[in-house]
Every structure is written in C-alpha cells, then in structure tokens.
Amino acid sequence: MTDGFTRREIVSASALALTGANLLTAPSQASAEPVAAGRSRERLEQWRFHLGHAANAERDFGFGRDQRTFAKAGWGTADAALPKFNDSGWAEVQVPHDWAVALPFAPPATPPPKDRADSMAAHGFKAIGRDFPQNSIGWYRTPIGITSADRGRRLWLEFDGVFRDAIIFVNGYIVARNESGYTPFRVGIDDFLDYDGGPNVIAVRADATLGEGWFYEGAGIYRRVDLVRANALHIPQWGTFVRTDVQPDGALVQVATDVLNSGDAPVSATLRQSLISSDGLVAAMLPDVALNLAAGEQRTVEQQELLLAPRLWSLEERNLYTLRSEIHSAERRVDQVDTRFGIRTIAFDANRGFYLNGRPVKLLGTANHHDHAGVGTGIPDALHRWRVAQLKEMGSNAWRSAHNPPASALLDACDEMGMLMIVEQRINSSDEEAQSELDRIVRRDRNHPSVILWSLGNEEPHQASERGARINAELKAHVHRLDPTRPTTFAMDQGWDNGVGRVVDVLGFNYRTDKIEGYHQRHPEQPVIGTETGSTVATRGEYANDPARHVMRAYDTEHPWWATTAEEWWTIVADRSYIAGGFVWTGFDYRGEPTPYAEFPSISSQFGILDTCGFPKDNYYYYHAWWRPDQPLVHLLPHWTWPGREGQSIEVWAHGNTDEVELRLDGHSLGRKAMPRNRHLEWRVPYAPGRLEAIGYNRGRIVARDTRVTAGPAHSVSLVADRRIAKAGEVVMLNAAVLDARGRPVPTAVNLLSFAASGGTIVGVGNGNPNSIEPDVASERRAFNGLAQAIMRVGSSAGPVSVSVGSAGLNGSRVRVIALP
Ligand code: GAL
C-alpha cells in the first residue's frame, strides 16, 4: 500500500486550493446562500453537551424543580439555560450529534418482560428510554455572537431535526418547543437577545425518553442547525416555491415568493429575481416587482418566465438552477435568498410505470433508515453523500426515506448525485400537530428535483378502513395545496382495495409483490410501486445459518415470512412495466429492530443489501448485475477459505449478468452454464484449498471474472480512504481489510484494529457485525469477517492529514488526505 499522492492528485488539489473551488462537496442549498446585505446564514456546529435526567430535577440542571417550569416565559427554569452557567465541564461536540450511539448497551434482565424487551430491542439495546432516565435527556449549549448591528434585524434558528421533544432556550427563556424528532422547525430569537455586548446563549434540552418508531432513532441535535440574520423586510424561511413546466419551446418557470415586512412601519420595496444556471450564468432576469407593504404584511409574488433551451435535471445530468431572489428598498439590497431547483418532468402511468423527462425509468429503489455505524443518526454531510454513492454504484436510482422525512443534506446529495427520493411523513394523522409537520416537510422539500413522491404513511392500523381513507384524503388535499406537482403514496401491507388504497395517487405495496398483478387488474387506473419489496436477511461474509451466533447465510435464500428474496421480487417487477419499481427493505442494515434474531446481543437488522458500515453483502452483486446490465459482472460466493472442510461439498453461487459463466477450480473447468435472466447460477464443489474462479462470457468472449483464493494467516491490514482530498472539517470514510502475506483478503479475520489520525479525529468505528456490542465512539474495532471501518473528521484547517491502522502482530498501513480550506 502506498500513502503517497499521484502527481495528478497534487496538481488538482493545488488547482482547487488556488481557485478556492470545492468540487468535492457541492454547496448545499442552504450553504449556497451567500452573505448578502441584510442577511447571513451561519451553521452552528460547535456545541457543549451534557446528559440531564428525566426523573431528577437536580440532575437535570434544575429543570422542573418546581411547578413553575413554564411560568414567566420559562425564564430561570433551568440553570443550564442561563448565559452565566458554567459549561466548561461539558463535552465539546460537533453537530450533527447523536448521544445515544455513545451510550452503553443494556442487556435485558432475564427473562425480560415481553413488551419491555421489544422496546429495548427497537433501539438496538442502547440504555435509553424509560428505564434509563439518566441517559434520556440531553442538554446542549452554544454561545452566539451578537452585536449592536443586529438590533432591529430578524434572527432565527433553523433546526433540521432534533430527537426529540426539544425545548429551545435563548438566554434562559423558553422560546420554542418541538415535539417531532424528525420535522424541521424555525425558532425566532431576536426578542430575547442582548445587543449590548452581553453573552447570548442558546440552550437545547432534548428528551428521548419516548420513541416515535420501532427502529433505532438516536438522540439529540442529529441534523444541522443554522442561525439566520435578516432584515426586518425579508423572504421568510421556505418562502420560495419554483415549479417548472417543460413545453415544446422551453420551460415555463413559475415562481412564488413570499415577502414579509416584519418591521413596524410600511415600506416600499422591489423584488428582483433571476434564474441562474449551474455554470453561474444568468439564464433569465424576471421583471422587477414593486411592492408596498404595510407593517407586518406578508405578500406572495407570483411570476413566470419561459426559459428557452433549458438544461433538464436527470439521473445522468444533474443540471441545477438557482432562483436568486433579492429585495431592494431605499436603494439598498436588504435581502437575498438563493433557491436551488431542477427542471424535469415526472409522471406515473398506471400501465407504463414512472417517467422522467418523458422517458420510462424503473424505480430501482431501496428503503432506508438514517443511521450508520460509528455515528448513529448524527450523519455528517459527506457521509450522506457516501451512502448515496454506494447505492448508486450498485445501480439504484431511488431511495425511500423510511419512515420519516430525510435530512436536508441527504436531499441535497440526491439532487447533486441523481437519486430519486420518496419523502415520508412520520405521523399519519390529520391532527393539528401532524398537519403542521406535513406542512413544514413539504415546504422545505418541494424545490428538490430529486423528490418524486410524498408518502403519507406506512402500514398504519387504519390503512384499510374508512377512517384511514378520511385521514389520508385530508392529508392528500393538504399536500396538493402546497405542492400540486407531485403525487402522494402510502405503503400498505394489506387491504389495498380499501381505505387509503382508494385515496392515494400511487399505491404502495409492502411485500406481497405477487399480489400486485391482481390488484392492477382490479384497479387498472391506479399506478403502483413496491414500497417495501425483497427482504433477504443475511450476515456479511457468513455462509451458514447459525442461531447460536445469530448469523444468517448470505445466499439469497433467507427471508421473514412476510417478505421474499431479491430474486423473487425482482423477477416479478422487472417484467411488468405497469409496476413503476420497487424499494428493497433495506439498502443498509440499520440499528434496532433486530431481525431475524430479536434477542440480545443482536443490535441491528440484517435486511440490508449492505451492512451498517456500507460493506456490500453478496446480494449487492445480484442487484448490481441486473440493475446495471450494461456493465458485465460476475460475483462468486462464498469465500474459499474453509480449513477443515477439505473434500466437503460447498454450495457455490455466481451472481452476474453475462450470457454464460464458467466455474474453474485451480484452472480446471467445473462447467459452463447459461445465466438465466434476473437469476443466479449454482454449483456444488468439493472443497480443496486453491483458486476458485468464475468467468463471464458474452457471445463467447470473456468479459468479466471474479476469484476467491484460499487465504493464509492474517499478515497485514490495508486502509482505503474514500477520497484523498477533503474540505477542512469534513469526514472521510476509511475502510480497513485484513490481508494475508500475499495481499489476499482473509475473509474470517477478527483482529482488533486501531486507528489513529494526525491532523484529524476518528469520530467513530464499525464493522457491520449485527451482534457486536463494541463501542462505536472509539478508535479501535475488531474486524468482522475481514473488514472494519473508521470515520475520520479532517481538522478545521487546511493541510495534510495522516491516518493509520494497526493491529498486534500485523503490518499496518497509512493513508494521507489533503484538507483544503
Ligand atoms: C415492515 C415495516 C418496516 C419494518 C419491516 C421489517 O412491515 O414497514 O418498518 O419493520 O416491516 O420487515
């Protein structure tokens, strides 16, 4: 392994540094917003953190000490909320942050009460929830810099998601409460600030005692937070909506922009908007709009512009435009908001499936929760991108954010990388809170070209009833008022002919893929998708079910009774054009809801095509083969290191998409077979150490190969970074593999690996083992079946970063990364 840079890397790194460009992480929608006269946006990443206590006010910094908790606007109700509070003993954390991932595991008492065991299992046996009041409250504090120049401006915080039941304090006052653990919210703070040099402190108390899901949910400020400063005359949060209509002579861009005069005097203003293409050129100037706004008045300005020769957003070409909205008043530009959007058409056809820009596109999807090894739900932006990249590489083009709205950073990645998205509401109810959540989700996300469907719910108890129909008819109307451009869906696991099934635009089938045909015949007018399809349970690198070790064989054979294998669902959907596509449950293994082994120490589900680190299981190559048929591929399983099993018959499979596959052991052919479309091949091979090879032929020519070679003892450990140039402060993904003396992977290695970084910090580790209770927030981790992963945050200043991996008795290795400003 070399840790040196190629000349090309060095040249391109210096070119990037010189131009100040950041080609690695395109700016997110929010951070793309420049500091303009009157407005700035600052991401609040550095916080101090301490656990509170759900059952002891003294250990909860006085919160709830007496019955006056919410009296006097909450002022003084918690010591930790006051600016003068000394938080120097609190941990320094970086948001996104999930405190639950760092908690110990709690094996349930034996025998556990059934219901209690379930709730513990849901969160992957982390010591959080009702039984652990000492771990279930999290306090955060951060100072913000306020000067007299801010007086008279509007200042607000934008939280993208806090788990959960958050109370936001400004200088000791309670200024907001937000129940939902998944919905973004805005908090106005300007009334509570000290503009005369005094300290200004934001405090957040999050209460994760109760849950909203049956899967791991994390805890704390696990998504971005921004402080926005704006003129009293401004465009409010999510105050722009861009719709596009592609016509023969161009794209009609329809813009609705809210302008708010939150000041106490009338103002005259001009709204000036332009459309900027992805190369930074102004594609169109919209006519100026003169406004006279009374004090407190908000107006929505609607404009439209025909854009000639628009560059469409597609999966291959992610052309993104920016709507630049400026407000001018008294000869000054007082506000500017940039809204990114894409021009594309989408349509669901009941007979022909999904269309993007008039062309049929099968939705090759995965459903995913939002946690990753090492960091839990506190996923940094670069990791969102990395996760999208793993699925794209497999050929997936669609993601269902189950069962809650995604992080903004994930949507930005989907827009930039070309991944379609189903945004799902967490609470399927028409009560005021749920409607408010839906409202915020749609307003936040409706400008993202990647979003193609709003999912109203998943397997709700009322799904097949008249009540379900009433609730969802209301939600659907609400969504369509806010966004007439996208259909609604709902993931049903039964009763499709009734209830919600009669209401939503696109019907979602969870499992039971074989029932879609009959449904389509009964309801030929309604488009259908598989919202949860195949659900093979498999442990990466394991090839026999072993209930004692809680592992599942990684052949595509094992699944819960309600689901099917990959091959079973895909062979149904692939050939039916009326099924718009399907979403595998799941892309990645997720923490919690351990299945099929529900008992400790199983802490994760095993449904994933990739494990909790994003290491591919064998099924990854099944999908890769058939979702990217243009790329010839063969993949062999299992590994070929079975000491003690000499002479025993081993089940050998090949995934692949070539016309034929030949299997060879040490050069001797074991037969050549035609690969059936959308299926796999099998052999039985008596084990002998050596080299097992699969050779893929198209029209008689070799076009792909894969080999498994019997490995010797572990000798070294290799390290690969997902990229060699990163922006200061970003995370880099590091994959470690245990190798033998000849550099061959040791597929069963469990060596303890240690990671160390200079110029960066190891923020978390993992190995994809669904039964590992080693700590995530650590710098060492045992390999699991030869692999482990570390997530490194590069330092906040530019320069070289060096990261190494080592293990007792093995040769280590080192990788260097350049951090750019
Ligand atoms: C589905 C459900 C998912 C997950 C899955 C496990 O019914 O929608 O959230 O629980 O089952 O198989």
PDB file of C-alpha atoms and ligand atoms in Angstrom, residues 214-215 367 369 400 402-403 424 426 458-459 491-493 510-512 531-533 535 537 560 562-563 585-586 590 593 595 605 607, ligand 1:
ATOM      1  CA  TRP A 214     -39.789   0.794  16.109  1.00  0.00           C
ATOM      2  CA  PHE A 215     -36.228   1.234  14.855  1.00  0.00           C
ATOM      3  CA  ALA A 367     -35.845   1.959   1.656  1.00  0.00           C
ATOM      4  CA  HIS A 369     -33.437   4.428   7.920  1.00  0.00           C
ATOM      5  CA  ARG A 400     -37.398   5.831   0.237  1.00  0.00           C
ATOM      6  CA  ALA A 402     -38.425   5.382   5.863  1.00  0.00           C
ATOM      7  CA  HIS A 403     -40.365   6.208   7.950  1.00  0.00           C
ATOM      8  CA  GLU A 424     -42.253  10.154   4.039  1.00  0.00           C
ATOM      9  CA  ARG A 426     -43.635  10.302  10.292  1.00  0.00           C
ATOM     10  CA  ASN A 458     -46.678   3.229   6.351  1.00  0.00           C
ATOM     11  CA  GLU A 459     -48.764   0.234   7.466  1.00  0.00           C
ATOM     12  CA  ALA A 491     -47.040   1.994   1.957  1.00  0.00           C
ATOM     13  CA  MET A 492     -49.762  -0.602   2.647  1.00  0.00           C
ATOM     14  CA  ASP A 493     -49.162  -4.175   3.724  1.00  0.00           C
ATOM     15  CA  ASN A 510     -45.171  -3.500   1.242  1.00  0.00           C
ATOM     16  CA  TYR A 511     -44.107  -7.059   0.334  1.00  0.00           C
ATOM     17  CA  ARG A 512     -46.742  -9.338  -1.264  1.00  0.00           C
ATOM     18  CA  THR A 531     -42.708   0.427  -1.307  1.00  0.00           C
ATOM     19  CA  GLU A 532     -41.050  -2.491   0.513  1.00  0.00           C
ATOM     20  CA  THR A 533     -40.114  -5.453  -1.609  1.00  0.00           C
ATOM     21  CA  SER A 535     -36.037  -8.519   2.331  1.00  0.00           C
ATOM     22  CA  VAL A 537     -31.771 -11.417   5.743  1.00  0.00           C
ATOM     23  CA  PRO A 560     -39.071 -13.387   7.012  1.00  0.00           C
ATOM     24  CA  TRP A 562     -43.920 -11.639   5.076  1.00  0.00           C
ATOM     25  CA  ALA A 563     -41.153 -10.905   2.579  1.00  0.00           C
ATOM     26  CA  TRP A 585     -36.231  -3.319   2.572  1.00  0.00           C
ATOM     27  CA  THR A 586     -33.425  -2.200   3.118  1.00  0.00           C
ATOM     28  CA  TYR A 590     -29.943  -0.399  10.423  1.00  0.00           C
ATOM     29  CA  GLU A 593     -35.432  -3.808  15.187  1.00  0.00           C
ATOM     30  CA  THR A 595     -34.310  -9.290  12.700  1.00  0.00           C
ATOM     31  CA  SER A 605     -31.491  -5.680  11.496  1.00  0.00           C
ATOM     32  CA  PHE A 607     -32.201  -6.906   5.949  1.00  0.00           C
TER      33      PHE A 607
HETATM   34  C1  GAL B   1     -42.356  -3.530   7.603  1.00  0.00           C
HETATM   35  C2  GAL B   1     -42.199  -2.144   8.182  1.00  0.00           C
HETATM   36  C3  GAL B   1     -40.749  -1.789   8.338  1.00  0.00           C
HETATM   37  C4  GAL B   1     -40.005  -2.902   9.003  1.00  0.00           C
HETATM   38  C5  GAL B   1     -40.168  -4.155   8.219  1.00  0.00           C
HETATM   39  C6  GAL B   1     -39.418  -5.316   8.803  1.00  0.00           C
HETATM   40  O1  GAL B   1     -43.607  -4.022   7.829  1.00  0.00           O
HETATM   41  O2  GAL B   1     -42.811  -1.196   7.366  1.00  0.00           O
HETATM   42  O3  GAL B   1     -40.603  -0.632   9.093  1.00  0.00           O
HETATM   43  O4  GAL B   1     -40.498  -3.065  10.285  1.00  0.00           O
HETATM   44  O5  GAL B   1     -41.529  -4.478   8.164  1.00  0.00           O
HETATM   45  O6  GAL B   1     -39.593  -6.436   7.997  1.00  0.00           O
END
